[in-house]
PDB file of N, CA and C in Angstrom:
ATOM      1  N   MET S   1       7.037 -26.403 -13.155  1.00 62.00           N
ATOM      2  CA  MET S   1       7.325 -25.899 -11.834  1.00 62.00           C
ATOM      3  C   MET S   1       6.020 -25.429 -11.199  1.00 62.00           C
ATOM      4  N   ALA S   2       5.720 -25.915 -10.022  1.00 74.00           N
ATOM      5  CA  ALA S   2       4.495 -25.546  -9.310  1.00 74.00           C
ATOM      6  C   ALA S   2       4.655 -24.179  -8.668  1.00 74.00           C
ATOM      7  N   THR S   3       3.572 -23.441  -8.651  1.00 82.00           N
ATOM      8  CA  THR S   3       3.556 -22.136  -8.020  1.00 82.00           C
ATOM      9  C   THR S   3       3.050 -22.277  -6.599  1.00 82.00           C
ATOM     10  N   THR S   4       3.743 -21.674  -5.660  1.00 90.00           N
ATOM     11  CA  THR S   4       3.297 -21.675  -4.279  1.00 90.00           C
ATOM     12  C   THR S   4       2.451 -20.433  -4.058  1.00 90.00           C
ATOM     13  N   ILE S   5       1.258 -20.616  -3.548  1.00 89.00           N
ATOM     14  CA  ILE S   5       0.334 -19.520  -3.287  1.00 89.00           C
ATOM     15  C   ILE S   5       0.404 -19.175  -1.806  1.00 89.00           C
ATOM     16  N   THR S   6       0.441 -17.887  -1.485  1.00 90.00           N
ATOM     17  CA  THR S   6       0.455 -17.452  -0.096  1.00 90.00           C
ATOM     18  C   THR S   6      -0.552 -16.325   0.090  1.00 90.00           C
ATOM     19  N   PRO S   7      -1.253 -16.309   1.204  1.00 89.00           N
ATOM     20  CA  PRO S   7      -2.217 -15.230   1.433  1.00 89.00           C
ATOM     21  C   PRO S   7      -1.502 -13.923   1.785  1.00 89.00           C
ATOM     22  N   LEU S   8      -2.114 -12.817   1.405  1.00 87.00           N
ATOM     23  CA  LEU S   8      -1.610 -11.510   1.798  1.00 87.00           C
ATOM     24  C   LEU S   8      -2.205 -11.165   3.153  1.00 87.00           C
ATOM     25  N   ASP S   9      -1.415 -10.618   4.008  1.00 88.00           N
ATOM     26  CA  ASP S   9      -1.905 -10.237   5.328  1.00 88.00           C
ATOM     27  C   ASP S   9      -1.600  -8.758   5.542  1.00 88.00           C
ATOM     28  N   HIS S  10      -2.383  -7.912   4.890  1.00 89.00           N
ATOM     29  CA  HIS S  10      -2.188  -6.471   4.980  1.00 89.00           C
ATOM     30  C   HIS S  10      -3.516  -5.817   5.314  1.00 89.00           C
ATOM     31  N   ARG S  11      -3.442  -4.729   6.032  1.00 91.00           N
ATOM     32  CA  ARG S  11      -4.659  -4.015   6.401  1.00 91.00           C
ATOM     33  C   ARG S  11      -4.921  -2.904   5.406  1.00 91.00           C
ATOM     34  N   VAL S  12      -6.187  -2.736   5.086  1.00 92.00           N
ATOM     35  CA  VAL S  12      -6.587  -1.687   4.163  1.00 92.00           C
ATOM     36  C   VAL S  12      -7.966  -1.196   4.595  1.00 92.00           C
ATOM     37  N   ASP S  13      -8.256   0.035   4.310  1.00 93.00           N
ATOM     38  CA  ASP S  13      -9.551   0.619   4.637  1.00 93.00           C
ATOM     39  C   ASP S  13     -10.678  -0.239   4.057  1.00 93.00           C
ATOM     40  N   ALA S  14     -11.680  -0.543   4.870  1.00 94.00           N
ATOM     41  CA  ALA S  14     -12.760  -1.440   4.459  1.00 94.00           C
ATOM     42  C   ALA S  14     -13.531  -0.890   3.266  1.00 94.00           C
ATOM     43  N   ASP S  15     -13.792   0.411   3.235  1.00 94.00           N
ATOM     44  CA  ASP S  15     -14.530   0.998   2.120  1.00 94.00           C
ATOM     45  C   ASP S  15     -13.706   0.934   0.840  1.00 94.00           C
ATOM     46  N   LEU S  16     -12.407   1.180   0.950  1.00 95.00           N
ATOM     47  CA  LEU S  16     -11.529   1.097  -0.222  1.00 95.00           C
ATOM     48  C   LEU S  16     -11.517  -0.329  -0.766  1.00 95.00           C
ATOM     49  N   LYS S  17     -11.429  -1.314   0.126  1.00 95.00           N
ATOM     50  CA  LYS S  17     -11.434  -2.713  -0.319  1.00 95.00           C
ATOM     51  C   LYS S  17     -12.735  -3.057  -1.033  1.00 95.00           C
ATOM     52  N   ARG S  18     -13.856  -2.606  -0.474  1.00 96.00           N
ATOM     53  CA  ARG S  18     -15.154  -2.883  -1.095  1.00 96.00           C
ATOM     54  C   ARG S  18     -15.215  -2.266  -2.490  1.00 96.00           C
ATOM     55  N   LYS S  19     -14.748  -1.037  -2.636  1.00 96.00           N
ATOM     56  CA  LYS S  19     -14.755  -0.367  -3.940  1.00 96.00           C
ATOM     57  C   LYS S  19     -13.790  -1.051  -4.912  1.00 96.00           C
ATOM     58  N   PHE S  20     -12.633  -1.467  -4.403  1.00 95.00           N
ATOM     59  CA  PHE S  20     -11.658  -2.173  -5.236  1.00 95.00           C
ATOM     60  C   PHE S  20     -12.256  -3.476  -5.762  1.00 95.00           C
ATOM     61  N   ASP S  21     -12.849  -4.252  -4.857  1.00 96.00           N
ATOM     62  CA  ASP S  21     -13.472  -5.520  -5.257  1.00 96.00           C
ATOM     63  C   ASP S  21     -14.543  -5.291  -6.316  1.00 96.00           C
ATOM     64  N   LYS S  22     -15.390  -4.305  -6.092  1.00 96.00           N
ATOM     65  CA  LYS S  22     -16.480  -4.012  -7.029  1.00 96.00           C
ATOM     66  C   LYS S  22     -15.936  -3.571  -8.387  1.00 96.00           C
ATOM     67  N   THR S  23     -14.897  -2.738  -8.373  1.00 95.00           N
ATOM     68  CA  THR S  23     -14.300  -2.266  -9.624  1.00 95.00           C
ATOM     69  C   THR S  23     -13.676  -3.419 -10.392  1.00 95.00           C
ATOM     70  N   ALA S  24     -12.903  -4.258  -9.702  1.00 94.00           N
ATOM     71  CA  ALA S  24     -12.275  -5.405 -10.364  1.00 94.00           C
ATOM     72  C   ALA S  24     -13.328  -6.327 -10.958  1.00 94.00           C
ATOM     73  N   GLU S  25     -14.343  -6.628 -10.182  1.00 95.00           N
ATOM     74  CA  GLU S  25     -15.391  -7.521 -10.664  1.00 95.00           C
ATOM     75  C   GLU S  25     -16.152  -6.900 -11.830  1.00 95.00           C
ATOM     76  N   GLY S  26     -16.300  -5.578 -11.809  1.00 95.00           N
ATOM     77  CA  GLY S  26     -16.935  -4.884 -12.926  1.00 95.00           C
ATOM     78  C   GLY S  26     -16.118  -4.969 -14.212  1.00 95.00           C
ATOM     79  N   MET S  27     -14.818  -5.173 -14.057  1.00 94.00           N
ATOM     80  CA  MET S  27     -13.930  -5.339 -15.212  1.00 94.00           C
ATOM     81  C   MET S  27     -13.889  -6.797 -15.671  1.00 94.00           C
ATOM     82  N   GLY S  28     -14.567  -7.663 -14.918  1.00 94.00           N
ATOM     83  CA  GLY S  28     -14.587  -9.079 -15.278  1.00 94.00           C
ATOM     84  C   GLY S  28     -13.426  -9.879 -14.743  1.00 94.00           C
ATOM     85  N   ILE S  29     -12.724  -9.341 -13.740  1.00 94.00           N
ATOM     86  CA  ILE S  29     -11.620 -10.080 -13.129  1.00 94.00           C
ATOM     87  C   ILE S  29     -11.831 -10.123 -11.619  1.00 94.00           C
ATOM     88  N   THR S  30     -11.173 -11.048 -10.979  1.00 95.00           N
ATOM     89  CA  THR S  30     -11.264 -11.132  -9.528  1.00 95.00           C
ATOM     90  C   THR S  30     -10.338 -10.095  -8.898  1.00 95.00           C
ATOM     91  N   PRO S  31     -10.626  -9.700  -7.668  1.00 95.00           N
ATOM     92  CA  PRO S  31      -9.696  -8.814  -6.971  1.00 95.00           C
ATOM     93  C   PRO S  31      -8.292  -9.420  -6.864  1.00 95.00           C
ATOM     94  N   THR S  32      -8.221 -10.731  -6.690  1.00 94.00           N
ATOM     95  CA  THR S  32      -6.919 -11.404  -6.634  1.00 94.00           C
ATOM     96  C   THR S  32      -6.164 -11.237  -7.939  1.00 94.00           C
ATOM     97  N   ALA S  33      -6.855 -11.391  -9.057  1.00 95.00           N
ATOM     98  CA  ALA S  33      -6.205 -11.212 -10.362  1.00 95.00           C
ATOM     99  C   ALA S  33      -5.731  -9.780 -10.533  1.00 95.00           C
ATOM    100  N   ALA S  34      -6.531  -8.803 -10.094  1.00 95.00           N
ATOM    101  CA  ALA S  34      -6.141  -7.402 -10.210  1.00 95.00           C
ATOM    102  C   ALA S  34      -4.878  -7.112  -9.393  1.00 95.00           C
ATOM    103  N   LEU S  35      -4.834  -7.621  -8.168  1.00 94.00           N
ATOM    104  CA  LEU S  35      -3.638  -7.433  -7.341  1.00 94.00           C
ATOM    105  C   LEU S  35      -2.428  -8.136  -7.945  1.00 94.00           C
ATOM    106  N   THR S  36      -2.635  -9.305  -8.502  1.00 94.00           N
ATOM    107  CA  THR S  36      -1.539 -10.047  -9.117  1.00 94.00           C
ATOM    108  C   THR S  36      -0.963  -9.283 -10.307  1.00 94.00           C
ATOM    109  N   VAL S  37      -1.831  -8.719 -11.128  1.00 95.00           N
ATOM    110  CA  VAL S  37      -1.366  -7.920 -12.270  1.00 95.00           C
ATOM    111  C   VAL S  37      -0.552  -6.734 -11.771  1.00 95.00           C
ATOM    112  N   PHE S  38      -1.090  -6.025 -10.776  1.00 94.00           N
ATOM    113  CA  PHE S  38      -0.365  -4.878 -10.225  1.00 94.00           C
ATOM    114  C   PHE S  38       1.000  -5.292  -9.681  1.00 94.00           C
ATOM    115  N   MET S  39       1.029  -6.356  -8.893  1.00 95.00           N
ATOM    116  CA  MET S  39       2.280  -6.794  -8.284  1.00 95.00           C
ATOM    117  C   MET S  39       3.306  -7.220  -9.335  1.00 95.00           C
ATOM    118  N   LYS S  40       2.859  -7.939 -10.367  1.00 95.00           N
ATOM    119  CA  LYS S  40       3.787  -8.357 -11.428  1.00 95.00           C
ATOM    120  C   LYS S  40       4.355  -7.153 -12.167  1.00 95.00           C
ATOM    121  N   ARG S  41       3.509  -6.162 -12.442  1.00 95.00           N
ATOM    122  CA  ARG S  41       3.985  -4.952 -13.129  1.00 95.00           C
ATOM    123  C   ARG S  41       4.942  -4.159 -12.251  1.00 95.00           C
ATOM    124  N   LEU S  42       4.655  -4.077 -10.962  1.00 94.00           N
ATOM    125  CA  LEU S  42       5.531  -3.371 -10.036  1.00 94.00           C
ATOM    126  C   LEU S  42       6.903  -4.036  -9.996  1.00 94.00           C
ATOM    127  N   VAL S  43       6.916  -5.357  -9.910  1.00 95.00           N
ATOM    128  CA  VAL S  43       8.173  -6.101  -9.833  1.00 95.00           C
ATOM    129  C   VAL S  43       8.945  -6.018 -11.149  1.00 95.00           C
ATOM    130  N   SER S  44       8.268  -6.274 -12.265  1.00 95.00           N
ATOM    131  CA  SER S  44       8.981  -6.304 -13.548  1.00 95.00           C
ATOM    132  C   SER S  44       9.487  -4.925 -13.959  1.00 95.00           C
ATOM    133  N   GLY S  45       8.750  -3.877 -13.586  1.00 93.00           N
ATOM    134  CA  GLY S  45       9.164  -2.529 -13.955  1.00 93.00           C
ATOM    135  C   GLY S  45      10.024  -1.840 -12.916  1.00 93.00           C
ATOM    136  N   GLY S  46      10.165  -2.439 -11.751  1.00 93.00           N
ATOM    137  CA  GLY S  46      10.982  -1.847 -10.699  1.00 93.00           C
ATOM    138  C   GLY S  46      10.346  -0.626 -10.051  1.00 93.00           C
ATOM    139  N   GLY S  47       9.038  -0.513 -10.142  1.00 91.00           N
ATOM    140  CA  GLY S  47       8.338   0.627  -9.542  1.00 91.00           C
ATOM    141  C   GLY S  47       6.878   0.590  -9.926  1.00 91.00           C
ATOM    142  N   PHE S  48       6.187   1.646  -9.582  1.00 89.00           N
ATOM    143  CA  PHE S  48       4.762   1.705  -9.895  1.00 89.00           C
ATOM    144  C   PHE S  48       4.531   1.700 -11.393  1.00 89.00           C
ATOM    145  N   PRO S  49       3.499   0.990 -11.839  1.00 89.00           N
ATOM    146  CA  PRO S  49       3.215   0.941 -13.273  1.00 89.00           C
ATOM    147  C   PRO S  49       2.385   2.138 -13.745  1.00 89.00           C
ATOM    148  N   PHE S  50       2.454   3.221 -13.000  1.00 86.00           N
ATOM    149  CA  PHE S  50       1.756   4.451 -13.349  1.00 86.00           C
ATOM    150  C   PHE S  50       2.494   5.598 -12.683  1.00 86.00           C
ATOM    151  N   ALA S  51       2.248   6.793 -13.179  1.00 82.00           N
ATOM    152  CA  ALA S  51       2.906   7.968 -12.610  1.00 82.00           C
ATOM    153  C   ALA S  51       2.280   8.301 -11.262  1.00 82.00           C
ATOM    154  N   LEU S  52       3.122   8.585 -10.291  1.00 74.00           N
ATOM    155  CA  LEU S  52       2.628   9.030  -8.996  1.00 74.00           C
ATOM    156  C   LEU S  52       2.376  10.524  -9.073  1.00 74.00           C
ATOM    157  N   ARG S  53       1.238  10.923  -8.578  1.00 74.00           N
ATOM    158  CA  ARG S  53       0.909  12.340  -8.560  1.00 74.00           C
ATOM    159  C   ARG S  53       1.035  12.828  -7.135  1.00 74.00           C
ATOM    160  N   GLY S  54       1.661  13.940  -6.985  1.00 75.00           N
ATOM    161  CA  GLY S  54       1.846  14.491  -5.653  1.00 75.00           C
ATOM    162  C   GLY S  54       3.303  14.436  -5.272  1.00 75.00           C
ATOM    163  N   PRO S  55       3.628  15.078  -4.186  1.00 74.00           N
ATOM    164  CA  PRO S  55       5.044  15.142  -3.792  1.00 74.00           C
ATOM    165  C   PRO S  55       5.563  13.794  -3.301  1.00 74.00           C
ATOM    166  N   VAL S  56       6.722  13.446  -3.769  1.00 72.00           N
ATOM    167  CA  VAL S  56       7.415  12.255  -3.307  1.00 72.00           C
ATOM    168  C   VAL S  56       8.613  12.745  -2.510  1.00 72.00           C
ATOM    169  N   PRO S  57       8.706  12.363  -1.237  1.00 75.00           N
ATOM    170  CA  PRO S  57       9.812  12.867  -0.418  1.00 75.00           C
ATOM    171  C   PRO S  57      11.170  12.481  -0.992  1.00 75.00           C
ATOM    172  N   SER S  58      12.115  13.366  -0.852  1.00 80.00           N
ATOM    173  CA  SER S  58      13.478  13.097  -1.325  1.00 80.00           C
ATOM    174  C   SER S  58      14.146  12.094  -0.389  1.00 80.00           C
ATOM    175  N   ASP S  59      15.285  11.581  -0.834  1.00 82.00           N
ATOM    176  CA  ASP S  59      16.039  10.625  -0.014  1.00 82.00           C
ATOM    177  C   ASP S  59      16.489  11.253   1.299  1.00 82.00           C
ATOM    178  N   ALA S  60      16.640  12.564   1.332  1.00 81.00           N
ATOM    179  CA  ALA S  60      17.046  13.239   2.563  1.00 81.00           C
ATOM    180  C   ALA S  60      15.852  13.479   3.485  1.00 81.00           C
ATOM    181  N   VAL S  61      14.694  13.774   2.914  1.00 84.00           N
ATOM    182  CA  VAL S  61      13.517  14.129   3.706  1.00 84.00           C
ATOM    183  C   VAL S  61      12.827  12.898   4.287  1.00 84.00           C
ATOM    184  N   LEU S  62      12.698  11.840   3.512  1.00 85.00           N
ATOM    185  CA  LEU S  62      11.945  10.675   3.963  1.00 85.00           C
ATOM    186  C   LEU S  62      12.471  10.066   5.261  1.00 85.00           C
ATOM    187  N   PRO S  63      13.774   9.782   5.382  1.00 88.00           N
ATOM    188  CA  PRO S  63      14.238   9.188   6.652  1.00 88.00           C
ATOM    189  C   PRO S  63      13.971  10.088   7.853  1.00 88.00           C
ATOM    190  N   ALA S  64      14.123  11.391   7.692  1.00 88.00           N
ATOM    191  CA  ALA S  64      13.872  12.313   8.798  1.00 88.00           C
ATOM    192  C   ALA S  64      12.393  12.301   9.180  1.00 88.00           C
ATOM    193  N   GLU S  65      11.522  12.289   8.193  1.00 85.00           N
ATOM    194  CA  GLU S  65      10.085  12.260   8.463  1.00 85.00           C
ATOM    195  C   GLU S  65       9.688  10.947   9.128  1.00 85.00           C
ATOM    196  N   MET S  66      10.227   9.843   8.658  1.00 85.00           N
ATOM    197  CA  MET S  66       9.903   8.543   9.248  1.00 85.00           C
ATOM    198  C   MET S  66      10.410   8.470  10.687  1.00 85.00           C
ATOM    199  N   GLU S  67      11.585   9.023  10.946  1.00 89.00           N
ATOM    200  CA  GLU S  67      12.126   9.027  12.305  1.00 89.00           C
ATOM    201  C   GLU S  67      11.229   9.846  13.233  1.00 89.00           C
ATOM    202  N   MET S  68      10.769  11.011  12.755  1.00 89.00           N
ATOM    203  CA  MET S  68       9.889  11.855  13.548  1.00 89.00           C
ATOM    204  C   MET S  68       8.582  11.116  13.852  1.00 89.00           C
ATOM    205  N   ARG S  69       8.011  10.478  12.827  1.00 85.00           N
ATOM    206  CA  ARG S  69       6.757   9.755  13.026  1.00 85.00           C
ATOM    207  C   ARG S  69       6.955   8.552  13.958  1.00 85.00           C
ATOM    208  N   TYR S  70       8.081   7.888  13.854  1.00 87.00           N
ATOM    209  CA  TYR S  70       8.372   6.751  14.732  1.00 87.00           C
ATOM    210  C   TYR S  70       8.453   7.209  16.188  1.00 87.00           C
ATOM    211  N   ARG S  71       9.128   8.327  16.415  1.00 90.00           N
ATOM    212  CA  ARG S  71       9.246   8.853  17.782  1.00 90.00           C
ATOM    213  C   ARG S  71       7.871   9.257  18.326  1.00 90.00           C
ATOM    214  N   ARG S  72       7.029   9.839  17.467  1.00 88.00           N
ATOM    215  CA  ARG S  72       5.674  10.204  17.884  1.00 88.00           C
ATOM    216  C   ARG S  72       4.867   8.948  18.214  1.00 88.00           C
ATOM    217  N   MET S  73       5.075   7.895  17.441  1.00 85.00           N
ATOM    218  CA  MET S  73       4.373   6.648  17.691  1.00 85.00           C
ATOM    219  C   MET S  73       4.800   6.057  19.035  1.00 85.00           C
ATOM    220  N   LEU S  74       6.100   6.073  19.318  1.00 87.00           N
ATOM    221  CA  LEU S  74       6.594   5.556  20.592  1.00 87.00           C
ATOM    222  C   LEU S  74       6.052   6.362  21.761  1.00 87.00           C
ATOM    223  N   ALA S  75       5.848   7.656  21.540  1.00 88.00           N
ATOM    224  CA  ALA S  75       5.326   8.524  22.594  1.00 88.00           C
ATOM    225  C   ALA S  75       3.810   8.429  22.716  1.00 88.00           C
ATOM    226  N   GLY S  76       3.171   7.620  21.863  1.00 84.00           N
ATOM    227  CA  GLY S  76       1.732   7.457  21.912  1.00 84.00           C
ATOM    228  C   GLY S  76       0.970   8.581  21.236  1.00 84.00           C
ATOM    229  N   GLU S  77       1.663   9.413  20.475  1.00 82.00           N
ATOM    230  CA  GLU S  77       1.033  10.549  19.799  1.00 82.00           C
ATOM    231  C   GLU S  77       0.577  10.213  18.387  1.00 82.00           C
ATOM    232  N   ASP S  78       0.932   9.057  17.887  1.00 75.00           N
ATOM    233  CA  ASP S  78       0.572   8.648  16.529  1.00 75.00           C
ATOM    234  C   ASP S  78       0.380   7.136  16.564  1.00 75.00           C
ATOM    235  N   THR S  79      -0.247   6.613  15.516  1.00 68.00           N
ATOM    236  CA  THR S  79      -0.442   5.171  15.442  1.00 68.00           C
ATOM    237  C   THR S  79       0.342   4.631  14.261  1.00 68.00           C
ATOM    238  N   GLU S  80       0.564   3.332  14.244  1.00 61.00           N
ATOM    239  CA  GLU S  80       1.276   2.742  13.128  1.00 61.00           C
ATOM    240  C   GLU S  80       0.538   2.981  11.823  1.00 61.00           C
ATOM    241  N   HIS S  81      -0.795   3.032  11.864  1.00 58.00           N
ATOM    242  CA  HIS S  81      -1.566   3.270  10.661  1.00 58.00           C
ATOM    243  C   HIS S  81      -1.326   4.670  10.132  1.00 58.00           C
ATOM    244  N   GLY S  82      -1.042   5.610  11.037  1.00 50.00           N
ATOM    245  CA  GLY S  82      -0.740   6.980  10.631  1.00 50.00           C
ATOM    246  C   GLY S  82       0.497   7.061   9.759  1.00 50.00           C
ATOM    247  N   LEU S  83       1.408   6.125   9.916  1.00 48.00           N
ATOM    248  CA  LEU S  83       2.601   6.109   9.065  1.00 48.00           C
ATOM    249  C   LEU S  83       2.242   5.866   7.611  1.00 48.00           C
ATOM    250  N   VAL S  84       1.211   5.080   7.388  1.00 55.00           N
ATOM    251  CA  VAL S  84       0.801   4.726   6.037  1.00 55.00           C
ATOM    252  C   VAL S  84      -0.025   5.833   5.405  1.00 55.00           C
ATOM    253  N   GLU S  85      -0.918   6.420   6.166  1.00 53.00           N
ATOM    254  CA  GLU S  85      -1.866   7.359   5.602  1.00 53.00           C
ATOM    255  C   GLU S  85      -1.345   8.773   5.498  1.00 53.00           C
ATOM    256  N   ALA S  86      -0.293   9.109   6.156  1.00 47.00           N
ATOM    257  CA  ALA S  86       0.193  10.489   6.150  1.00 47.00           C
ATOM    258  C   ALA S  86       0.789  10.857   4.825  1.00 47.00           C
TER     259      ALA S  86
END
């Protein structure tokens, strides 16, 4: 069975990408291979392949926070990128 390859089209901080690429290459793998390993582990394990540190919003808090941020974005008080970095 042939594998279909598709490019990722996601935005990421340029400095973070540069550091990620350098770290992966320092480990002897390509950045693509590093992302592939991460994605396979995320999918097979049903979540992050490492413990998340820091507060994770509850099921009740997250929708309310996202709604507030969405309304701020519509009002021009926030940007779509702010949703990711907050």
